[in-house]
Short mmCIF file of N, CA, C and O in Angstrom, two decimals:
data_model
loop_
_atom_site.label_atom_id
_atom_site.label_comp_id
_atom_site.label_asym_id
_atom_site.label_seq_id
_atom_site.Cartn_x
_atom_site.Cartn_y
_atom_site.Cartn_z
N UNK A 647 20.22 -5.79 0.65
CA UNK A 647 19.69 -4.46 0.46
C UNK A 647 18.20 -4.44 0.74
O UNK A 647 17.57 -5.48 0.82
N UNK A 648 17.64 -3.23 0.85
CA UNK A 648 16.23 -3.11 1.14
C UNK A 648 15.38 -3.65 0.00
O UNK A 648 15.70 -3.46 -1.17
N UNK A 649 14.31 -4.33 0.38
CA UNK A 649 13.43 -4.91 -0.62
C UNK A 649 12.00 -4.91 -0.10
O UNK A 649 11.75 -5.21 1.07
N UNK A 650 11.08 -4.57 -1.00
CA UNK A 650 9.65 -4.64 -0.72
C UNK A 650 9.01 -5.49 -1.81
O UNK A 650 9.21 -5.20 -2.99
N UNK A 651 8.25 -6.49 -1.41
CA UNK A 651 7.62 -7.39 -2.38
C UNK A 651 6.12 -7.43 -2.12
O UNK A 651 5.68 -7.93 -1.08
N UNK A 652 5.36 -6.91 -3.09
CA UNK A 652 3.91 -6.91 -2.97
C UNK A 652 3.32 -8.19 -3.52
O UNK A 652 3.89 -8.81 -4.42
N UNK A 653 2.16 -8.55 -3.01
CA UNK A 653 1.42 -9.71 -3.52
C UNK A 653 -0.05 -9.50 -3.20
O UNK A 653 -0.42 -8.63 -2.42
N UNK A 654 -0.90 -10.31 -3.84
CA UNK A 654 -2.32 -10.28 -3.55
C UNK A 654 -3.19 -9.59 -4.58
O UNK A 654 -4.41 -9.58 -4.46
N UNK A 655 -2.57 -8.99 -5.59
CA UNK A 655 -3.36 -8.34 -6.62
C UNK A 655 -4.06 -9.36 -7.51
O UNK A 655 -3.83 -10.57 -7.41
N UNK A 656 -4.93 -8.85 -8.39
CA UNK A 656 -5.63 -9.74 -9.30
C UNK A 656 -6.86 -9.09 -9.89
O UNK A 656 -7.04 -7.87 -9.78
N UNK A 657 -7.69 -9.92 -10.48
CA UNK A 657 -8.94 -9.48 -11.10
C UNK A 657 -10.09 -9.78 -10.13
O UNK A 657 -10.21 -10.92 -9.65
N UNK A 658 -10.93 -8.78 -9.89
CA UNK A 658 -12.06 -8.94 -8.98
C UNK A 658 -13.24 -8.19 -9.55
O UNK A 658 -13.08 -7.17 -10.24
N UNK A 659 -14.44 -8.68 -9.28
CA UNK A 659 -15.65 -8.01 -9.75
C UNK A 659 -15.97 -6.80 -8.86
O UNK A 659 -15.58 -6.77 -7.69
N UNK A 660 -16.67 -5.83 -9.41
CA UNK A 660 -17.10 -4.69 -8.58
C UNK A 660 -17.86 -5.17 -7.35
O UNK A 660 -18.68 -6.09 -7.44
N UNK A 661 -17.55 -4.55 -6.22
CA UNK A 661 -18.14 -4.95 -4.96
C UNK A 661 -17.35 -6.00 -4.21
O UNK A 661 -17.64 -6.29 -3.04
N UNK A 662 -16.35 -6.56 -4.87
CA UNK A 662 -15.55 -7.61 -4.25
C UNK A 662 -14.45 -7.06 -3.36
O UNK A 662 -14.33 -5.85 -3.15
N UNK A 663 -13.64 -7.98 -2.86
CA UNK A 663 -12.56 -7.63 -1.93
C UNK A 663 -11.24 -8.26 -2.35
O UNK A 663 -11.23 -9.32 -2.99
N UNK A 664 -10.17 -7.61 -1.97
CA UNK A 664 -8.82 -8.14 -2.12
C UNK A 664 -8.00 -7.70 -0.92
O UNK A 664 -8.27 -6.64 -0.33
N UNK A 665 -7.00 -8.50 -0.60
CA UNK A 665 -6.06 -8.13 0.46
C UNK A 665 -4.66 -8.15 -0.13
O UNK A 665 -4.16 -9.19 -0.55
N UNK A 666 -4.03 -6.98 -0.14
CA UNK A 666 -2.66 -6.87 -0.60
C UNK A 666 -1.71 -7.03 0.58
O UNK A 666 -2.01 -6.59 1.69
N UNK A 667 -0.56 -7.63 0.30
CA UNK A 667 0.50 -7.77 1.30
C UNK A 667 1.78 -7.21 0.74
O UNK A 667 2.01 -7.24 -0.47
N UNK A 668 2.61 -6.71 1.63
CA UNK A 668 3.93 -6.20 1.23
C UNK A 668 4.93 -6.70 2.27
O UNK A 668 4.89 -6.28 3.43
N UNK A 669 5.81 -7.58 1.83
CA UNK A 669 6.83 -8.14 2.72
C UNK A 669 8.12 -7.36 2.58
O UNK A 669 8.61 -7.16 1.46
N UNK A 670 8.66 -6.91 3.71
CA UNK A 670 9.85 -6.07 3.71
C UNK A 670 11.06 -6.84 4.21
O UNK A 670 10.94 -7.74 5.06
N UNK A 671 12.22 -6.47 3.71
CA UNK A 671 13.47 -7.05 4.20
C UNK A 671 14.61 -6.08 3.93
O UNK A 671 14.50 -5.19 3.09
N UNK A 672 15.69 -6.26 4.69
CA UNK A 672 16.89 -5.46 4.45
C UNK A 672 16.93 -4.11 5.12
O UNK A 672 17.87 -3.34 4.89
N UNK A 673 15.94 -3.81 5.94
CA UNK A 673 15.95 -2.55 6.70
C UNK A 673 15.10 -2.75 7.95
O UNK A 673 14.40 -3.75 8.09
N UNK A 674 15.17 -1.77 8.86
CA UNK A 674 14.45 -1.89 10.14
C UNK A 674 13.00 -1.48 9.93
O UNK A 674 12.62 -0.32 10.12
N UNK A 675 12.21 -2.45 9.56
CA UNK A 675 10.82 -2.22 9.16
C UNK A 675 10.04 -1.45 10.23
O UNK A 675 9.29 -0.53 9.89
N UNK A 676 10.24 -1.78 11.47
CA UNK A 676 9.44 -1.19 12.54
C UNK A 676 9.70 0.29 12.75
O UNK A 676 8.96 0.96 13.47
N UNK A 677 10.73 0.84 12.10
CA UNK A 677 11.05 2.26 12.24
C UNK A 677 10.47 3.11 11.11
O UNK A 677 10.56 4.33 11.15
N UNK A 678 9.89 2.47 10.13
CA UNK A 678 9.44 3.15 8.92
C UNK A 678 7.93 3.35 8.89
O UNK A 678 7.17 2.44 9.25
N UNK A 679 7.53 4.53 8.41
CA UNK A 679 6.14 4.71 8.00
C UNK A 679 5.93 3.94 6.70
O UNK A 679 6.75 4.03 5.78
N UNK A 680 4.84 3.20 6.66
CA UNK A 680 4.55 2.39 5.47
C UNK A 680 3.30 2.93 4.78
O UNK A 680 2.34 3.35 5.44
N UNK A 681 3.34 2.91 3.47
CA UNK A 681 2.22 3.45 2.71
C UNK A 681 1.93 2.57 1.51
O UNK A 681 2.79 1.83 1.04
N UNK A 682 0.70 2.71 1.02
CA UNK A 682 0.31 2.14 -0.26
C UNK A 682 -0.03 3.30 -1.20
O UNK A 682 -0.75 4.23 -0.81
N UNK A 683 0.51 3.24 -2.39
CA UNK A 683 0.21 4.17 -3.47
C UNK A 683 -0.41 3.38 -4.61
O UNK A 683 -0.29 2.16 -4.67
N UNK A 684 -1.03 4.09 -5.53
CA UNK A 684 -1.52 3.44 -6.74
C UNK A 684 -1.36 4.36 -7.93
O UNK A 684 -1.32 5.58 -7.79
N UNK A 685 -1.26 3.75 -9.09
CA UNK A 685 -1.14 4.50 -10.33
C UNK A 685 -1.98 3.84 -11.40
O UNK A 685 -1.73 2.69 -11.78
N UNK A 686 -2.98 4.57 -11.85
CA UNK A 686 -3.85 4.11 -12.92
C UNK A 686 -3.26 4.55 -14.26
O UNK A 686 -2.49 5.52 -14.32
N UNK A 687 -3.62 3.87 -15.35
CA UNK A 687 -3.09 4.25 -16.66
C UNK A 687 -3.37 5.71 -16.99
O UNK A 687 -4.51 6.19 -16.84
N UNK A 688 -2.33 6.43 -17.39
CA UNK A 688 -2.48 7.81 -17.77
C UNK A 688 -2.61 8.79 -16.63
O UNK A 688 -2.84 9.99 -16.84
N UNK A 689 -2.47 8.29 -15.39
CA UNK A 689 -2.61 9.16 -14.22
C UNK A 689 -1.33 9.13 -13.39
O UNK A 689 -0.51 8.22 -13.51
N UNK A 690 -1.20 10.13 -12.53
CA UNK A 690 -0.04 10.18 -11.64
C UNK A 690 -0.23 9.21 -10.48
O UNK A 690 -1.36 8.86 -10.12
N UNK A 691 0.88 8.81 -9.89
CA UNK A 691 0.83 7.96 -8.72
C UNK A 691 0.24 8.76 -7.56
O UNK A 691 0.58 9.93 -7.35
N UNK A 692 -0.66 8.13 -6.81
CA UNK A 692 -1.32 8.82 -5.71
C UNK A 692 -1.26 7.99 -4.43
O UNK A 692 -1.25 6.75 -4.48
N UNK A 693 -1.23 8.70 -3.31
CA UNK A 693 -1.23 8.03 -2.01
C UNK A 693 -2.61 7.45 -1.74
O UNK A 693 -3.63 8.14 -1.90
N UNK A 694 -2.65 6.20 -1.30
CA UNK A 694 -3.90 5.54 -0.95
C UNK A 694 -4.08 5.53 0.57
O UNK A 694 -5.14 5.91 1.08
N UNK A 695 -3.05 5.06 1.28
CA UNK A 695 -3.15 4.94 2.73
C UNK A 695 -1.75 4.86 3.32
O UNK A 695 -0.81 4.40 2.65
N UNK A 696 -1.62 5.29 4.57
CA UNK A 696 -0.34 5.19 5.25
C UNK A 696 -0.56 4.83 6.71
O UNK A 696 -1.65 5.06 7.26
N UNK A 697 0.50 4.28 7.33
CA UNK A 697 0.43 3.87 8.73
C UNK A 697 1.77 4.16 9.37
O UNK A 697 2.83 3.90 8.77
N UNK A 698 1.75 4.71 10.57
CA UNK A 698 2.99 5.07 11.24
C UNK A 698 3.74 3.83 11.70
O UNK A 698 3.21 2.71 11.68
N UNK A 699 4.97 4.04 12.15
CA UNK A 699 5.87 2.93 12.43
C UNK A 699 5.31 1.94 13.45
O UNK A 699 5.44 0.72 13.29
N UNK A 700 4.68 2.44 14.50
CA UNK A 700 4.13 1.56 15.53
C UNK A 700 2.67 1.20 15.24
O UNK A 700 2.06 0.45 16.01
N UNK A 701 2.14 1.74 14.18
CA UNK A 701 0.77 1.42 13.80
C UNK A 701 -0.28 2.22 14.54
O UNK A 701 -1.48 1.93 14.44
N UNK A 702 0.15 3.26 15.26
CA UNK A 702 -0.80 4.00 16.05
C UNK A 702 -1.65 5.00 15.30
O UNK A 702 -2.66 5.49 15.80
N UNK A 703 -1.24 5.31 14.07
CA UNK A 703 -1.97 6.31 13.30
C UNK A 703 -2.04 5.90 11.85
O UNK A 703 -1.06 5.42 11.28
N UNK A 704 -3.20 6.07 11.26
CA UNK A 704 -3.40 5.77 9.84
C UNK A 704 -3.99 6.97 9.13
O UNK A 704 -4.60 7.86 9.75
N UNK A 705 -3.81 6.97 7.82
CA UNK A 705 -4.32 8.06 7.00
C UNK A 705 -4.80 7.48 5.68
O UNK A 705 -4.14 6.58 5.13
N UNK A 706 -5.93 7.98 5.18
CA UNK A 706 -6.50 7.45 3.96
C UNK A 706 -6.86 8.57 2.98
O UNK A 706 -7.29 9.65 3.40
N UNK A 707 -6.71 8.28 1.71
CA UNK A 707 -7.21 9.18 0.69
C UNK A 707 -8.74 9.16 0.71
O UNK A 707 -9.35 8.12 0.98
N UNK A 708 -9.34 10.29 0.39
CA UNK A 708 -10.80 10.39 0.47
C UNK A 708 -11.53 9.31 -0.34
O UNK A 708 -12.53 8.76 0.12
N UNK A 709 -11.06 8.98 -1.56
CA UNK A 709 -11.82 7.99 -2.37
C UNK A 709 -11.89 6.60 -1.75
O UNK A 709 -12.74 5.80 -2.15
N UNK A 710 -11.01 6.29 -0.80
CA UNK A 710 -10.99 4.93 -0.25
C UNK A 710 -11.42 4.88 1.20
O UNK A 710 -11.53 3.77 1.77
N UNK A 711 -11.69 6.01 1.81
CA UNK A 711 -12.11 6.03 3.22
C UNK A 711 -13.37 5.20 3.42
O UNK A 711 -14.32 5.31 2.66
N UNK A 712 -13.34 4.38 4.46
CA UNK A 712 -14.49 3.53 4.76
C UNK A 712 -14.51 2.23 3.98
O UNK A 712 -15.32 1.34 4.28
N UNK A 713 -13.63 2.08 2.98
CA UNK A 713 -13.59 0.85 2.18
C UNK A 713 -12.27 0.10 2.33
O UNK A 713 -12.24 -1.13 2.27
N UNK A 714 -11.18 0.83 2.50
CA UNK A 714 -9.84 0.23 2.60
C UNK A 714 -9.34 0.35 4.03
O UNK A 714 -9.62 1.33 4.73
N UNK A 715 -8.55 -0.63 4.45
CA UNK A 715 -7.92 -0.61 5.76
C UNK A 715 -6.46 -1.01 5.65
O UNK A 715 -6.16 -2.08 5.11
N UNK A 716 -5.58 -0.15 6.14
CA UNK A 716 -4.16 -0.47 6.17
C UNK A 716 -3.80 -0.97 7.56
O UNK A 716 -4.30 -0.46 8.57
N UNK A 717 -2.92 -1.98 7.60
CA UNK A 717 -2.46 -2.50 8.88
C UNK A 717 -1.04 -3.03 8.70
O UNK A 717 -0.57 -3.17 7.56
N UNK A 718 -0.38 -3.30 9.80
CA UNK A 718 0.98 -3.82 9.73
C UNK A 718 1.23 -4.80 10.85
O UNK A 718 0.61 -4.72 11.91
N UNK A 719 2.16 -5.71 10.60
CA UNK A 719 2.62 -6.66 11.60
C UNK A 719 4.14 -6.52 11.66
O UNK A 719 4.85 -7.03 10.78
N UNK A 720 4.62 -5.81 12.65
CA UNK A 720 6.07 -5.56 12.73
C UNK A 720 6.86 -6.83 13.05
O UNK A 720 8.05 -6.91 12.73
N UNK A 721 6.22 -7.81 13.63
CA UNK A 721 6.90 -9.08 13.88
C UNK A 721 7.13 -9.85 12.59
O UNK A 721 8.08 -10.65 12.51
N UNK A 722 6.28 -9.62 11.60
CA UNK A 722 6.41 -10.31 10.31
C UNK A 722 6.97 -9.40 9.21
O UNK A 722 7.07 -9.82 8.07
N UNK A 723 7.30 -8.16 9.58
CA UNK A 723 7.83 -7.21 8.59
C UNK A 723 6.91 -7.09 7.37
O UNK A 723 7.37 -7.10 6.21
N UNK A 724 5.62 -6.98 7.63
CA UNK A 724 4.64 -6.98 6.56
C UNK A 724 3.58 -5.91 6.80
O UNK A 724 3.14 -5.71 7.93
N UNK A 725 3.19 -5.25 5.71
CA UNK A 725 2.09 -4.31 5.75
C UNK A 725 1.00 -4.82 4.81
O UNK A 725 1.29 -5.46 3.79
N UNK A 726 -0.24 -4.55 5.18
CA UNK A 726 -1.39 -5.07 4.44
C UNK A 726 -2.29 -3.93 4.00
O UNK A 726 -2.32 -2.86 4.60
N UNK A 727 -3.06 -4.19 2.95
CA UNK A 727 -4.13 -3.29 2.55
C UNK A 727 -5.35 -4.15 2.24
O UNK A 727 -5.37 -4.87 1.23
N UNK A 728 -6.33 -4.07 3.12
CA UNK A 728 -7.60 -4.76 2.91
C UNK A 728 -8.50 -3.83 2.11
O UNK A 728 -8.78 -2.71 2.55
N UNK A 729 -8.94 -4.30 0.96
CA UNK A 729 -9.75 -3.48 0.07
C UNK A 729 -11.12 -4.12 -0.10
O UNK A 729 -11.22 -5.25 -0.61
N UNK A 730 -12.15 -3.44 0.35
CA UNK A 730 -13.52 -3.93 0.26
C UNK A 730 -14.34 -3.02 -0.64
O UNK A 730 -13.94 -1.89 -0.93
N UNK A 731 -15.47 -3.52 -1.07
CA UNK A 731 -16.40 -2.74 -1.92
C UNK A 731 -15.65 -2.10 -3.09
O UNK A 731 -15.79 -0.91 -3.36
N UNK A 732 -14.86 -2.90 -3.77
CA UNK A 732 -14.02 -2.38 -4.84
C UNK A 732 -14.85 -1.85 -6.00
O UNK A 732 -15.93 -2.40 -6.32
N UNK A 733 -14.33 -0.80 -6.62
CA UNK A 733 -14.98 -0.13 -7.74
C UNK A 733 -14.06 -0.18 -8.95
O UNK A 733 -12.83 -0.27 -8.79
N UNK A 734 -14.60 -0.06 -10.15
CA UNK A 734 -13.75 -0.04 -11.34
C UNK A 734 -12.68 1.04 -11.26
O UNK A 734 -11.56 0.84 -11.77
N UNK A 735 -12.99 2.16 -10.64
CA UNK A 735 -12.00 3.24 -10.54
C UNK A 735 -10.86 2.93 -9.58
O UNK A 735 -9.90 3.70 -9.48
N UNK A 736 -10.93 1.81 -8.87
CA UNK A 736 -9.82 1.37 -8.04
C UNK A 736 -8.77 0.61 -8.86
O UNK A 736 -7.70 0.26 -8.33
N UNK A 737 -9.07 0.35 -10.12
CA UNK A 737 -8.13 -0.35 -10.98
C UNK A 737 -6.83 0.45 -11.14
O UNK A 737 -6.87 1.63 -11.51
N UNK A 738 -5.73 -0.19 -10.81
CA UNK A 738 -4.42 0.49 -10.84
C UNK A 738 -3.34 -0.52 -10.48
O UNK A 738 -3.63 -1.64 -10.03
N UNK A 739 -2.10 -0.09 -10.65
CA UNK A 739 -0.97 -0.81 -10.06
C UNK A 739 -0.77 -0.23 -8.66
O UNK A 739 -0.66 0.98 -8.51
N UNK A 740 -0.73 -1.10 -7.68
CA UNK A 740 -0.58 -0.70 -6.28
C UNK A 740 0.86 -0.94 -5.84
O UNK A 740 1.39 -2.03 -6.02
N UNK A 741 1.45 0.11 -5.24
CA UNK A 741 2.84 0.06 -4.83
C UNK A 741 2.95 0.22 -3.31
O UNK A 741 2.27 1.05 -2.71
N UNK A 742 3.86 -0.51 -2.75
CA UNK A 742 4.20 -0.40 -1.34
C UNK A 742 5.38 0.57 -1.20
O UNK A 742 6.29 0.56 -2.03
N UNK A 743 5.33 1.39 -0.17
CA UNK A 743 6.38 2.39 0.06
C UNK A 743 6.79 2.39 1.52
O UNK A 743 5.95 2.32 2.41
N UNK A 744 8.09 2.48 1.75
CA UNK A 744 8.65 2.60 3.10
C UNK A 744 9.38 3.92 3.19
O UNK A 744 10.19 4.25 2.31
N UNK A 745 9.12 4.67 4.23
CA UNK A 745 9.71 6.01 4.37
C UNK A 745 10.18 6.22 5.80
O UNK A 745 9.42 6.03 6.76
N UNK A 746 11.45 6.65 5.93
CA UNK A 746 12.00 6.97 7.24
C UNK A 746 12.34 8.45 7.26
O UNK A 746 13.37 8.86 6.71
N UNK A 747 11.45 9.24 7.81
CA UNK A 747 11.65 10.68 8.01
C UNK A 747 12.12 11.39 6.75
O UNK A 747 12.84 12.38 6.81
N UNK A 748 11.73 10.88 5.60
CA UNK A 748 12.11 11.41 4.29
C UNK A 748 13.62 11.32 4.03
O UNK A 748 14.10 11.86 3.03
N UNK A 749 14.36 10.63 4.89
CA UNK A 749 15.78 10.42 4.65
C UNK A 749 16.00 9.19 3.78
O UNK A 749 16.87 9.18 2.89
N UNK A 750 15.22 8.15 4.04
CA UNK A 750 15.33 6.91 3.28
C UNK A 750 13.94 6.53 2.79
O UNK A 750 12.96 6.65 3.52
N UNK A 751 13.88 6.05 1.57
CA UNK A 751 12.60 5.67 0.99
C UNK A 751 12.82 4.52 0.03
O UNK A 751 13.78 4.53 -0.75
N UNK A 752 11.92 3.54 0.10
CA UNK A 752 12.00 2.37 -0.76
C UNK A 752 10.63 2.10 -1.38
O UNK A 752 9.60 2.40 -0.77
N UNK A 753 10.68 1.52 -2.58
CA UNK A 753 9.45 1.18 -3.31
C UNK A 753 9.46 -0.29 -3.69
O UNK A 753 10.51 -0.85 -4.01
N UNK A 754 8.28 -0.88 -3.72
CA UNK A 754 8.12 -2.20 -4.28
C UNK A 754 7.93 -2.13 -5.78
O UNK A 754 7.88 -1.04 -6.37
N UNK A 755 7.79 -3.29 -6.39
CA UNK A 755 7.68 -3.36 -7.85
C UNK A 755 6.24 -3.17 -8.34
O UNK A 755 6.02 -2.96 -9.53
N UNK A 756 5.29 -3.26 -7.41
CA UNK A 756 3.89 -3.04 -7.76
C UNK A 756 3.14 -4.33 -8.02
O UNK A 756 3.72 -5.34 -8.43
N UNK A 757 1.84 -4.28 -7.76
CA UNK A 757 0.96 -5.40 -8.06
C UNK A 757 -0.32 -4.86 -8.71
O UNK A 757 -0.87 -3.85 -8.26
N UNK A 758 -0.75 -5.52 -9.76
CA UNK A 758 -1.91 -5.04 -10.53
C UNK A 758 -3.21 -5.44 -9.86
O UNK A 758 -3.42 -6.60 -9.49
N UNK A 759 -4.09 -4.46 -9.72
CA UNK A 759 -5.46 -4.70 -9.25
C UNK A 759 -6.40 -4.25 -10.36
O UNK A 759 -6.35 -3.09 -10.79
N UNK A 760 -7.25 -5.16 -10.81
CA UNK A 760 -8.22 -4.85 -11.85
C UNK A 760 -9.61 -5.18 -11.34
O UNK A 760 -9.87 -6.30 -10.91
N UNK A 761 -10.48 -4.16 -11.38
CA UNK A 761 -11.86 -4.33 -10.93
C UNK A 761 -12.76 -4.23 -12.15
O UNK A 761 -12.90 -3.16 -12.74
N UNK A 762 -13.34 -5.34 -12.52
CA UNK A 762 -14.12 -5.39 -13.75
C UNK A 762 -15.08 -6.57 -13.70
O UNK A 762 -14.77 -7.61 -13.13
N UNK A 763 -16.23 -6.38 -14.34
CA UNK A 763 -17.19 -7.47 -14.45
C UNK A 763 -16.98 -8.23 -15.76
O UNK A 763 -17.68 -9.21 -16.03
#
């Protein structure tokens, strides 16, 4: 069955960097738009960044523009989120999402990112 497994989260100081990875299996990864969402305590889940199936187009939430970069490797069935200049307000559980024309959608289990000194 379809599975998304995130990794790369952890504790980092403000101004630091992290790279999240999401390994996909059980579906045709190259056909899906891939996204990263996050959910902070007491807040709703929000879209962070997305990338189209072939990687030709990306989209970012305003708070992360210029700091985060989403990319994918369809040969490795993996999507990445490079996070630079991290701020305490970036602290959240980060989730990987796969979406095929809103017909099929899968979620990962999430990885915790904590930005604190």
